[in-house]
Tab-separated table of C-alpha atoms in Angstrom:
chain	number	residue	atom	x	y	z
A	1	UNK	CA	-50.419	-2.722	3.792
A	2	UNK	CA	-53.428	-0.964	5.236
A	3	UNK	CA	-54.704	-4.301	7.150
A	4	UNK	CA	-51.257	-4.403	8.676
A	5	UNK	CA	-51.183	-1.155	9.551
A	6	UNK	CA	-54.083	-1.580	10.860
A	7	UNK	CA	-53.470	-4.709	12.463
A	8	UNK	CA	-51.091	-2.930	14.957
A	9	UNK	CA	-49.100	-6.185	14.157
A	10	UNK	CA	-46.076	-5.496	11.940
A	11	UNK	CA	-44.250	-8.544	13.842
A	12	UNK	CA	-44.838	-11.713	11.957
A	13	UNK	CA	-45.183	-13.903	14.873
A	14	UNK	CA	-47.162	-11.688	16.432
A	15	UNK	CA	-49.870	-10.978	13.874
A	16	UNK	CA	-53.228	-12.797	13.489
A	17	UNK	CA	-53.140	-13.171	9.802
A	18	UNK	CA	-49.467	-12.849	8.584
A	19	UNK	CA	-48.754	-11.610	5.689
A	20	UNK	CA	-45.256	-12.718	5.526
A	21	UNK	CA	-46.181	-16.517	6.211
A	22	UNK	CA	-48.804	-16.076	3.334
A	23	UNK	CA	-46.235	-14.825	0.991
A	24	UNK	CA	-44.042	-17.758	2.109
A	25	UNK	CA	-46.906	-20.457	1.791
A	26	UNK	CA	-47.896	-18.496	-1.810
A	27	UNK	CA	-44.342	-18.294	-3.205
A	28	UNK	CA	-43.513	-22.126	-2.382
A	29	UNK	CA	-46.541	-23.185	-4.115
A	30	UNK	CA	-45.714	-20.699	-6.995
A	31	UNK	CA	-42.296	-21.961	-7.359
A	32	UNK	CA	-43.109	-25.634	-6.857
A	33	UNK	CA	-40.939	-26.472	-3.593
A	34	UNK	CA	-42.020	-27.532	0.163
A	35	UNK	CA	-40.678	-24.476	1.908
A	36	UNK	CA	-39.812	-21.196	1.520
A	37	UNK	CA	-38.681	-18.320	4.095
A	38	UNK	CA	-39.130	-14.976	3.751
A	39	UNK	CA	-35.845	-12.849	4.511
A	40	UNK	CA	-34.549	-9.777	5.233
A	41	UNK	CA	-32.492	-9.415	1.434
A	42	UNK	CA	-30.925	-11.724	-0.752
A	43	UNK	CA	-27.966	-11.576	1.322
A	44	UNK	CA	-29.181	-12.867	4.455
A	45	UNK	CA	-30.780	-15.287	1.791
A	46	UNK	CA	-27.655	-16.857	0.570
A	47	UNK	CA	-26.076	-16.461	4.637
A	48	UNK	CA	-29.038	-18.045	5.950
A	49	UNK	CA	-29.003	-21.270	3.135
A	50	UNK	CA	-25.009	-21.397	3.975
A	51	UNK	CA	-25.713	-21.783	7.752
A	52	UNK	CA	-28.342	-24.598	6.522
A	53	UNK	CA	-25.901	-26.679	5.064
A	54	UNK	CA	-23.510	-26.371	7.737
A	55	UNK	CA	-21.244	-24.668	5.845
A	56	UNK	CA	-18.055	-23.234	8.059
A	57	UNK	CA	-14.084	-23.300	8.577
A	58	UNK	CA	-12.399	-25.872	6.421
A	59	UNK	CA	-15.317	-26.267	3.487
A	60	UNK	CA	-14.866	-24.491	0.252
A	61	UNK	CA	-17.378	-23.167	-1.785
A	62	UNK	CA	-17.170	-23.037	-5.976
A	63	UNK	CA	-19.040	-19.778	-7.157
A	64	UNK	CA	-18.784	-18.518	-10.344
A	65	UNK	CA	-16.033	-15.828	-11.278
A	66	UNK	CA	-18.985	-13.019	-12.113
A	67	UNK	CA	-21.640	-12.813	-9.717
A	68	UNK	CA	-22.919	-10.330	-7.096
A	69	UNK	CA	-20.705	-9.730	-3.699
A	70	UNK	CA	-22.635	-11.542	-1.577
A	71	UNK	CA	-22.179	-15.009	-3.107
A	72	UNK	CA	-18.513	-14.519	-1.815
A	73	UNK	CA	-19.576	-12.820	1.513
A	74	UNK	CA	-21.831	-15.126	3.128
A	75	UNK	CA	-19.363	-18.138	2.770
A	76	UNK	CA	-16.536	-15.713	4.100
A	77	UNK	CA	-18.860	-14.602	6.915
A	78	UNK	CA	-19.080	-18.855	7.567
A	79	UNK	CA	-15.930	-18.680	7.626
A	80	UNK	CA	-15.305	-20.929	4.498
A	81	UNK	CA	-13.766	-20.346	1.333
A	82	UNK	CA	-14.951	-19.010	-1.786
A	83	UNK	CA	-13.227	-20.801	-5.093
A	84	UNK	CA	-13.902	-19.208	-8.011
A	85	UNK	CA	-15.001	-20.960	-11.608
A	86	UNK	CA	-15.248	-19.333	-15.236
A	87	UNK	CA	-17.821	-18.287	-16.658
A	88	UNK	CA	-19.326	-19.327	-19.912
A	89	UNK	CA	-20.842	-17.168	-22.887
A	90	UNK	CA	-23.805	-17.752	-20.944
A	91	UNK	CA	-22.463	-15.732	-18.082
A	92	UNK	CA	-23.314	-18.288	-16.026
A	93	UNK	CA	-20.627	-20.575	-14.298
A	94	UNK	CA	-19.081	-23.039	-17.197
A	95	UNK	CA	-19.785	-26.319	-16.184
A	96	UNK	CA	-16.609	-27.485	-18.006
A	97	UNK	CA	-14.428	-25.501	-15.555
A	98	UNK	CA	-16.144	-26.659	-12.128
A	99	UNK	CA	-14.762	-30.404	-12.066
A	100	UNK	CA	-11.269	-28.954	-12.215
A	101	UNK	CA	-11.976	-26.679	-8.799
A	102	UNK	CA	-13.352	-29.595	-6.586
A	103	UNK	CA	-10.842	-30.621	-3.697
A	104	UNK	CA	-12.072	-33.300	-1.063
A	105	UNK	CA	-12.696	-29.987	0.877
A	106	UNK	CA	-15.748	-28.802	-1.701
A	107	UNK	CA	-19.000	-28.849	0.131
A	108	UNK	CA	-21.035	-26.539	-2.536
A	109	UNK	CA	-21.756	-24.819	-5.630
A	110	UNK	CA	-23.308	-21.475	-6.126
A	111	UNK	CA	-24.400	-21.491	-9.721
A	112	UNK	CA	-25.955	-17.569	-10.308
A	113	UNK	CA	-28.649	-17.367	-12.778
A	114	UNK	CA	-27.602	-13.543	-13.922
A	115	UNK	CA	-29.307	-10.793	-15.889
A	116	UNK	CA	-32.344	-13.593	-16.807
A	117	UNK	CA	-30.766	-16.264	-17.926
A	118	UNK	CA	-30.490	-19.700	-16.826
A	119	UNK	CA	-27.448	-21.459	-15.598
A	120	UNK	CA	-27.107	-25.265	-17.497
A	121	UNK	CA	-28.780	-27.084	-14.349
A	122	UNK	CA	-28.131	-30.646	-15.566
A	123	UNK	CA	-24.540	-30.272	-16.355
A	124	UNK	CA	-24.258	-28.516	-12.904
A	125	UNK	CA	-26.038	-31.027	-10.795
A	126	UNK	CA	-24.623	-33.831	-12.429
A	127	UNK	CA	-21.044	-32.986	-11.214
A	128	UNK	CA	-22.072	-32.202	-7.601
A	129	UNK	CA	-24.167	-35.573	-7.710
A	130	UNK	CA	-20.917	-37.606	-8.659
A	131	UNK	CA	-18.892	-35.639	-6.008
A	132	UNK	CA	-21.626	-35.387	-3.149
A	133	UNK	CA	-21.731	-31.884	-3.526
A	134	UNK	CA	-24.285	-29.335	-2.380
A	135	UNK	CA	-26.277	-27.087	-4.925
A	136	UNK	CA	-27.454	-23.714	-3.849
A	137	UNK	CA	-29.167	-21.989	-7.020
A	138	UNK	CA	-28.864	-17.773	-6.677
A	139	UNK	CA	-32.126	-16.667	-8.238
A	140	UNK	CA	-31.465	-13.433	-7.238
A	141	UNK	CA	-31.625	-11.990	-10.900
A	142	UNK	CA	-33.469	-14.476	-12.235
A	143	UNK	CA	-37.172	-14.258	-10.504
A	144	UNK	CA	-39.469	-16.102	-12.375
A	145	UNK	CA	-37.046	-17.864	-14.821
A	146	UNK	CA	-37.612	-21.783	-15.961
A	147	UNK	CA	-35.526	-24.222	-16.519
A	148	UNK	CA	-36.584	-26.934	-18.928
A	149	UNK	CA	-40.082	-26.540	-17.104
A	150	UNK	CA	-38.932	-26.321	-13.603
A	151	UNK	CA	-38.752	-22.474	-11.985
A	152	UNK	CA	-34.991	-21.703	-10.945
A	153	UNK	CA	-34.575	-21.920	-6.775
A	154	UNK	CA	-36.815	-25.420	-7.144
A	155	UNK	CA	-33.279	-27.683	-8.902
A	156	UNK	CA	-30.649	-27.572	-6.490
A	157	UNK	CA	-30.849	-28.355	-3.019
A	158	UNK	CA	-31.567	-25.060	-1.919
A	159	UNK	CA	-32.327	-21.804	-3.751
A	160	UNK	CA	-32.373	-17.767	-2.650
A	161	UNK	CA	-33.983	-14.634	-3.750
A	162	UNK	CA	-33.936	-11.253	-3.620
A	163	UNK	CA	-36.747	-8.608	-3.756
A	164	UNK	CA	-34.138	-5.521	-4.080
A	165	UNK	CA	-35.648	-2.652	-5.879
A	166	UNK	CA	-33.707	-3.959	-9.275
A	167	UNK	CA	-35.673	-7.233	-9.379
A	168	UNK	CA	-38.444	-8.880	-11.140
A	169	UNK	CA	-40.874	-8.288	-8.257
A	170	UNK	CA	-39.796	-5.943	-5.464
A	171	UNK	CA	-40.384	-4.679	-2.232
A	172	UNK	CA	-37.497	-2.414	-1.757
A	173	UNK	CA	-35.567	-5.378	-0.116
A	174	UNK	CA	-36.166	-8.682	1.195
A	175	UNK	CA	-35.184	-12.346	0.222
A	176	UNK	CA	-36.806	-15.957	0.120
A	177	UNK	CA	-35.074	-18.970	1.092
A	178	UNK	CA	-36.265	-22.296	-0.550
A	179	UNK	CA	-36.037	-26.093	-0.100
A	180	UNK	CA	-37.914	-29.244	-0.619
A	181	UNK	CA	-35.622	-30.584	2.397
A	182	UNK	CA	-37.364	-30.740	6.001
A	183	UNK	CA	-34.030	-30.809	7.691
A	184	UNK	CA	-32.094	-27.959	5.395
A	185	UNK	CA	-35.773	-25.751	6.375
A	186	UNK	CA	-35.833	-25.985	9.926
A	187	UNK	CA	-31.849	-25.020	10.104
A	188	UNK	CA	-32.516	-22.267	8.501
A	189	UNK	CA	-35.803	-21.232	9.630
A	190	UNK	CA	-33.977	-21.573	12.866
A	191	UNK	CA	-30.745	-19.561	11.777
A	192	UNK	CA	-32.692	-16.555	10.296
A	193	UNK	CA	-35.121	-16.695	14.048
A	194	UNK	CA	-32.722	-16.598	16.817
A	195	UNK	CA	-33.193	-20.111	16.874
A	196	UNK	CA	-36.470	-20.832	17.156
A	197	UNK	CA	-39.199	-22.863	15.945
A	198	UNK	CA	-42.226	-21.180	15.609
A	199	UNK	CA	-45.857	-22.053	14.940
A	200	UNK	CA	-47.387	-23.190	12.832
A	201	UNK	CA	-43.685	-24.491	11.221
A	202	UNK	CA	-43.651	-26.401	14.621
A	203	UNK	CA	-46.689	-28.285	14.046
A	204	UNK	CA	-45.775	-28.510	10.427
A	205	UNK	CA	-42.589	-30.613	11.580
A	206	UNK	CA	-43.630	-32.478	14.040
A	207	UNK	CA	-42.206	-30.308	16.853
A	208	UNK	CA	-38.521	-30.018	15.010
A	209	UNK	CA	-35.512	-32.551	14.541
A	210	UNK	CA	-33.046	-30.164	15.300
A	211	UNK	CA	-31.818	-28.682	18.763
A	212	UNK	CA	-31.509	-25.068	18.564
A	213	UNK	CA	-27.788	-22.954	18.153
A	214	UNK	CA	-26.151	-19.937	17.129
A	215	UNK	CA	-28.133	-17.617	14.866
A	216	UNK	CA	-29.283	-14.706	13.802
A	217	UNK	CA	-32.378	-12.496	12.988
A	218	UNK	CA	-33.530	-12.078	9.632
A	219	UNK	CA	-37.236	-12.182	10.132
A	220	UNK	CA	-39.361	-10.503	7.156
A	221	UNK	CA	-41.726	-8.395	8.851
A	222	UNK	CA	-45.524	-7.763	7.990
A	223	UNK	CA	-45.100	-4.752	5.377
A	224	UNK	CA	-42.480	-6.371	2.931
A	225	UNK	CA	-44.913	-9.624	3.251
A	226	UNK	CA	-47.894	-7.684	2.356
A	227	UNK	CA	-46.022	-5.974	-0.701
A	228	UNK	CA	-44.432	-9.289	-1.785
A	229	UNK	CA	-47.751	-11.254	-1.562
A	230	UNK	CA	-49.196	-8.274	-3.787
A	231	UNK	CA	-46.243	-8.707	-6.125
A	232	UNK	CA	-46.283	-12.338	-6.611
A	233	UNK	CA	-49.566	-11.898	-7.794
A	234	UNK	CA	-47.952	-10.032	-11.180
A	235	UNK	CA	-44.759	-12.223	-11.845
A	236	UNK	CA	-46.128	-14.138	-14.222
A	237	UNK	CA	-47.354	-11.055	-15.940
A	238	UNK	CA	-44.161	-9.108	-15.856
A	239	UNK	CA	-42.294	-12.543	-17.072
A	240	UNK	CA	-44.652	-13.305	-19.639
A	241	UNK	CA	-44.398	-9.663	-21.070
A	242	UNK	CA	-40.397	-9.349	-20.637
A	243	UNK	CA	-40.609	-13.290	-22.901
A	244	UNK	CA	-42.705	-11.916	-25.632
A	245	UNK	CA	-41.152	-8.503	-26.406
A	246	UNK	CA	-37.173	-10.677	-26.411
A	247	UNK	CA	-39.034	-13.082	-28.225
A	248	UNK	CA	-40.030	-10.678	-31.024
A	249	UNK	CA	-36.614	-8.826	-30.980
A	250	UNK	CA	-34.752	-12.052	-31.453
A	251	UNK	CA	-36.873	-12.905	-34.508
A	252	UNK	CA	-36.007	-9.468	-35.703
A	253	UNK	CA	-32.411	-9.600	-36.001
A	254	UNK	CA	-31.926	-13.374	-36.263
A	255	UNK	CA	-31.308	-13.150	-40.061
A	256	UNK	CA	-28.029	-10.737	-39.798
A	257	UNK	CA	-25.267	-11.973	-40.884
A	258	UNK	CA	-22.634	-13.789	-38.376
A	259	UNK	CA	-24.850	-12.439	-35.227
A	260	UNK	CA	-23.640	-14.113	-32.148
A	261	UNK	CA	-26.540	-14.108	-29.443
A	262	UNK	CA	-26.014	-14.937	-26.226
A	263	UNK	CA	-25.644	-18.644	-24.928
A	264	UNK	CA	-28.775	-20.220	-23.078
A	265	UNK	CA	-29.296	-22.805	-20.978
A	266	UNK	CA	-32.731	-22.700	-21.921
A	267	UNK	CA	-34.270	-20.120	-23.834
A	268	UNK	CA	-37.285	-20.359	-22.954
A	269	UNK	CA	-37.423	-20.279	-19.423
A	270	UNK	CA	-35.069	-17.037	-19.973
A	271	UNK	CA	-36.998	-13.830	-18.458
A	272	UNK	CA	-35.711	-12.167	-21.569
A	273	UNK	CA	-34.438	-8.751	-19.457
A	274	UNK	CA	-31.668	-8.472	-21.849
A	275	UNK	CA	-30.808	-9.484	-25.802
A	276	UNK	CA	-26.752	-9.455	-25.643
A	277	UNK	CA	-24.343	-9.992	-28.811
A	278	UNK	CA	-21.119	-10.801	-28.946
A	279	UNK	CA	-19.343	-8.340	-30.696
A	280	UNK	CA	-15.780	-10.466	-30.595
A	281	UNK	CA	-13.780	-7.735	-28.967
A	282	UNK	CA	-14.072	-5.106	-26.611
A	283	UNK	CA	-13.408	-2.770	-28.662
A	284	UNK	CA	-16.217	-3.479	-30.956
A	285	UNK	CA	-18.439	-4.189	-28.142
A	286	UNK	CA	-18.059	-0.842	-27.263
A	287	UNK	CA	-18.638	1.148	-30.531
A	288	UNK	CA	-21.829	-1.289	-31.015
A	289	UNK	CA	-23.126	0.555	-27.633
A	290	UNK	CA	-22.509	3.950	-28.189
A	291	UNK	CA	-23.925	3.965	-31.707
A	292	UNK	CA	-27.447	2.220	-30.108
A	293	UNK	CA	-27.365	4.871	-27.390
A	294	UNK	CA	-26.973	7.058	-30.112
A	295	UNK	CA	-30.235	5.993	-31.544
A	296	UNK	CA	-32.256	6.698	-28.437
A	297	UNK	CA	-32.084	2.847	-27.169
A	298	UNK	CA	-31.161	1.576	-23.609
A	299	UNK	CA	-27.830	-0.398	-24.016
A	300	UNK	CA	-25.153	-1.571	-21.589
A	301	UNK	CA	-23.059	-4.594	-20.942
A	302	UNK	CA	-23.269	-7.173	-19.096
A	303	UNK	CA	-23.969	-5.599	-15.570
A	304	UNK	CA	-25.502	-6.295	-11.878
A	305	UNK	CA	-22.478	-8.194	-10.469
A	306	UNK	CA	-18.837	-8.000	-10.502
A	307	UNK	CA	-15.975	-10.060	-11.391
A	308	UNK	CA	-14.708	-10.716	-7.816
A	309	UNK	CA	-11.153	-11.985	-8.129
A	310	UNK	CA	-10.734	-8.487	-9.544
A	311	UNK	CA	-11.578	-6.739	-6.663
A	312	UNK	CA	-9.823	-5.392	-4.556
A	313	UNK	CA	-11.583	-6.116	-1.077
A	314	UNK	CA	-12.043	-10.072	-2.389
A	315	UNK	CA	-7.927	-9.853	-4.021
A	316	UNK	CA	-7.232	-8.357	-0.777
A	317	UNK	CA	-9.094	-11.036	1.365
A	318	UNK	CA	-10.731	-8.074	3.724
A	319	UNK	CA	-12.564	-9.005	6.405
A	320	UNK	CA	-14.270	-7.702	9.588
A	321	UNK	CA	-10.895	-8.579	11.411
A	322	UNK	CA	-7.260	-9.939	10.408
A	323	UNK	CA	-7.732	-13.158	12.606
A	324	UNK	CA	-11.020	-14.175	11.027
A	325	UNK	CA	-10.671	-18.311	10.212
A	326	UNK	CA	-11.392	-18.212	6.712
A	327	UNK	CA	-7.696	-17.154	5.949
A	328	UNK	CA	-5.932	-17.594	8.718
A	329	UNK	CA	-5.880	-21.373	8.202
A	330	UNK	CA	-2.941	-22.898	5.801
A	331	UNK	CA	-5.620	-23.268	2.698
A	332	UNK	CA	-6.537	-19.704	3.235
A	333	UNK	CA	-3.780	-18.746	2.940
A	334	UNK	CA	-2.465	-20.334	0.184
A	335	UNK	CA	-5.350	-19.242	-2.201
A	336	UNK	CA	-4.696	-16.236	-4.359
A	337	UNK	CA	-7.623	-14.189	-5.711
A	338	UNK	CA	-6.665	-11.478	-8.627
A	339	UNK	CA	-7.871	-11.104	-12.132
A	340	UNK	CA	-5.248	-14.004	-13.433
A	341	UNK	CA	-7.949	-16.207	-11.622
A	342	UNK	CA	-10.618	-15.449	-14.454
A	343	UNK	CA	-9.084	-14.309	-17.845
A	344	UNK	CA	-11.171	-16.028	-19.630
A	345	UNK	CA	-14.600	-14.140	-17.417
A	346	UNK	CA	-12.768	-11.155	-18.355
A	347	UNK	CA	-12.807	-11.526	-22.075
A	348	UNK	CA	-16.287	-12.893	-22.478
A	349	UNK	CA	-18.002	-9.808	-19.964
A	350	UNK	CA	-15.731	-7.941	-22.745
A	351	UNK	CA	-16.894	-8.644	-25.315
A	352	UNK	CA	-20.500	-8.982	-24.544
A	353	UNK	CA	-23.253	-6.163	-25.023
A	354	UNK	CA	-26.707	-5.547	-25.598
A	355	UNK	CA	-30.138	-3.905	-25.504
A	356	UNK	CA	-32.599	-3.348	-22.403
A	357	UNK	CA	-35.908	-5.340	-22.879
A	358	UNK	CA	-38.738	-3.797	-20.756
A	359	UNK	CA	-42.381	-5.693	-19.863
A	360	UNK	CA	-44.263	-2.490	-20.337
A	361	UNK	CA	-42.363	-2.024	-24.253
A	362	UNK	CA	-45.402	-1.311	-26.494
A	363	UNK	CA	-45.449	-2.828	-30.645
A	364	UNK	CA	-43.645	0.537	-31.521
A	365	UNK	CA	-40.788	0.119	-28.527
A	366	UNK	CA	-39.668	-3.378	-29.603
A	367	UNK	CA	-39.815	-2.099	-33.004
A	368	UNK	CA	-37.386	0.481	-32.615
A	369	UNK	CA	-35.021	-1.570	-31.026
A	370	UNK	CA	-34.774	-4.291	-33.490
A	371	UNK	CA	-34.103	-1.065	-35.938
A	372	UNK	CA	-31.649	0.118	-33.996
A	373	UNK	CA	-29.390	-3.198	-33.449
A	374	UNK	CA	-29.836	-3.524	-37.249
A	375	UNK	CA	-28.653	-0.417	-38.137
A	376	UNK	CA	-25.707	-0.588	-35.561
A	377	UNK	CA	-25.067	-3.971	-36.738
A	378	UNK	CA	-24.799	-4.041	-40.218
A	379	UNK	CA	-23.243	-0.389	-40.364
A	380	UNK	CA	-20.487	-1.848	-38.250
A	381	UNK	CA	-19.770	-4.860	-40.712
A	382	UNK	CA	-17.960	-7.776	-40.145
A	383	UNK	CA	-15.632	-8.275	-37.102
């Protein structure tokens, strides 16, 4: 921060020894793809990777039932359609329920890696490979997770993250944009630069394939590339600690009787940010959380996104104005959003709740909350 301020260069473009480009160049190679932007948010992420794959009035777009607003905005703001898929006990997207959504109009999936865990990747992409679909994985959540070896963002055909204040590594805000595709980068290197091509990403492809259009500015400048460049440096830290201390609580409760843990796609490569239970019920969910509070440990539900058919702004179809394409064409029209689009998302989010796993949680921390969900647990008895 103090070389850029120094600098008198907070402009990427403009500065001799950018920061942001550096976080880029360090974050691909961390991740294992070709490319990677930095972005304004996660938002501008997921709008930026949309206006990659051409995404715009007469696609749809399957996203999972519980995920963060944004998912559902930047294919509206494309002026696409957002379809909406169950979720699993994952709480990722059920791969069993995405086959059923697919029209000849489908042009992607969205799966959303949520609250550290790790979407089922193989089931995913086998289903968009048999229907020539697009995969764009939301890491937004996830920062740092694995999947069967491979980092999450590095799978599908393109991946996003965000560097809100809630994430694994943070710079207040700002986003990442990844792809092993030279074509899929330079659209959206263009989209999120007015267009442009700059150096050395010019040189790097040749002078460009593309022609420039339409876009927008969503340049990272040189502060939130000198934070994130200082924070990529400790993700492997903060996941390895967050791994070890779920690792430990898991082994401490895995012996009670009927416990229902959370479904995995892989749970290794989980960050390990959360230990949820299935309690069967709401109800019982609910109880199991106030009694942990009530010993002094961090507990919530399943939390960080929404279930957007529910809402009222997506059940509503709001938009910046009443003409905008996405509904205004017959298909748009015809869709209904509303809670009867996701009962089974409903239920599961229900009945779901757990304990808040830290990376700084010393020996005695972990240890008290593998007491506590034992307690709870076996005071509560069988469902």
């Amino acid at each position: 921060l103090l070389e850029v301020l120094e600098s008198r260069s907070p402009f990427r473009w403009g500065a001799p020894d950018s920061k942001a480009l550096k976080f880029e160049q360090a974050y691909a190679k961390h991740i294992g793809v070709e490319y990677a932007i930095g972005v304004t948010s996660g938002t501008t992420a997921l709008y930026t990777a949309m206006a990659a794959l051409e995404i715009g009035p007469g696609d749809e777009v399957i996203l999972p039932a519980w995920t963060w607003y944004a998912d559902y905005d930047a294919v509206v703001l494309c002026g696409a359609l957002p379809v909406f898929a169950e979720i699993d006990e994952s709480l990722a997207i059920d791969p069993n329920d995405i086959e059923a959504r697919i029209t000849p109009r489908t042009k992607a999936i969205v799966p959303s890696h949520l609250q550290g865990g790790v979407a089922d990747m193989d089931a995913i992409l086998a289903i968009a490979r048999k229907h020539k679909i697009l995969v764009v994985e939301d890491c937004a959540q996830c920062c740092g997770g694995r999947y069967k070896g491979r980092y999450v963002g590095s799978i599908g055909d393109m991946g996003i993250n965000s560097f809100q204040l809630s994430k694994t590594i943070t710079a207040g805000e700002g986003g990442a944009v990844t792809s092993n595709d030279p074509k899929l980068f330079e659209r959206a290197l263009r989209f999120h630069s007015v267009g442009s091509l700059p150096s050395p990403y010019k040189e790097e492809l040749n002078g460009g394939l593309l022609a420039a259009f339409a876009s927008c500015n969503f340049r990272m400048n040189e502060f939130t590339g000198a934070v994130l460049r200082g924070q990529l440096k400790k993700l492997e830290t903060i996941c390895s600690a967050l791994r070890a201390n779920a690792k430990r609580v898991r082994a401490g409760i895995a012996d009670l009787p009927g416990i229902k843990l959370r479904k995995s796609g892989d749970i290794e490569g989980d960050l390990g940010m959360r230990i949820f239970l299935d309690m069967g019920n709401r109800e019982r969910r609910d109880q199991f959380l106030r009694a942990i509070r009530a010993e002094g440990i961090s507990a919530n539900g399943p939390g960080g996104s929404a279930i957007l058919p529910a809402d009222g702004r997506v059940a509503n179809k709001a938009t910046i104005h009443p003409d905008w394409p996405s509904f205004r064409s017959p298909q748009g029209q015809a869709i209904q959003y509303g809670a009867e689009c996701c009962p089974r998302t409903i239920d599961i989010l229900g009945r779901h709740g757990g304990v808040i796993i830290g990376p700084k949680y010393s020996e005695q921390d972990v240890a008290d909350v593998i007491a506590a969900v034992r307690k709870v647990y076996l005071a509560m008895g069988a469902a």
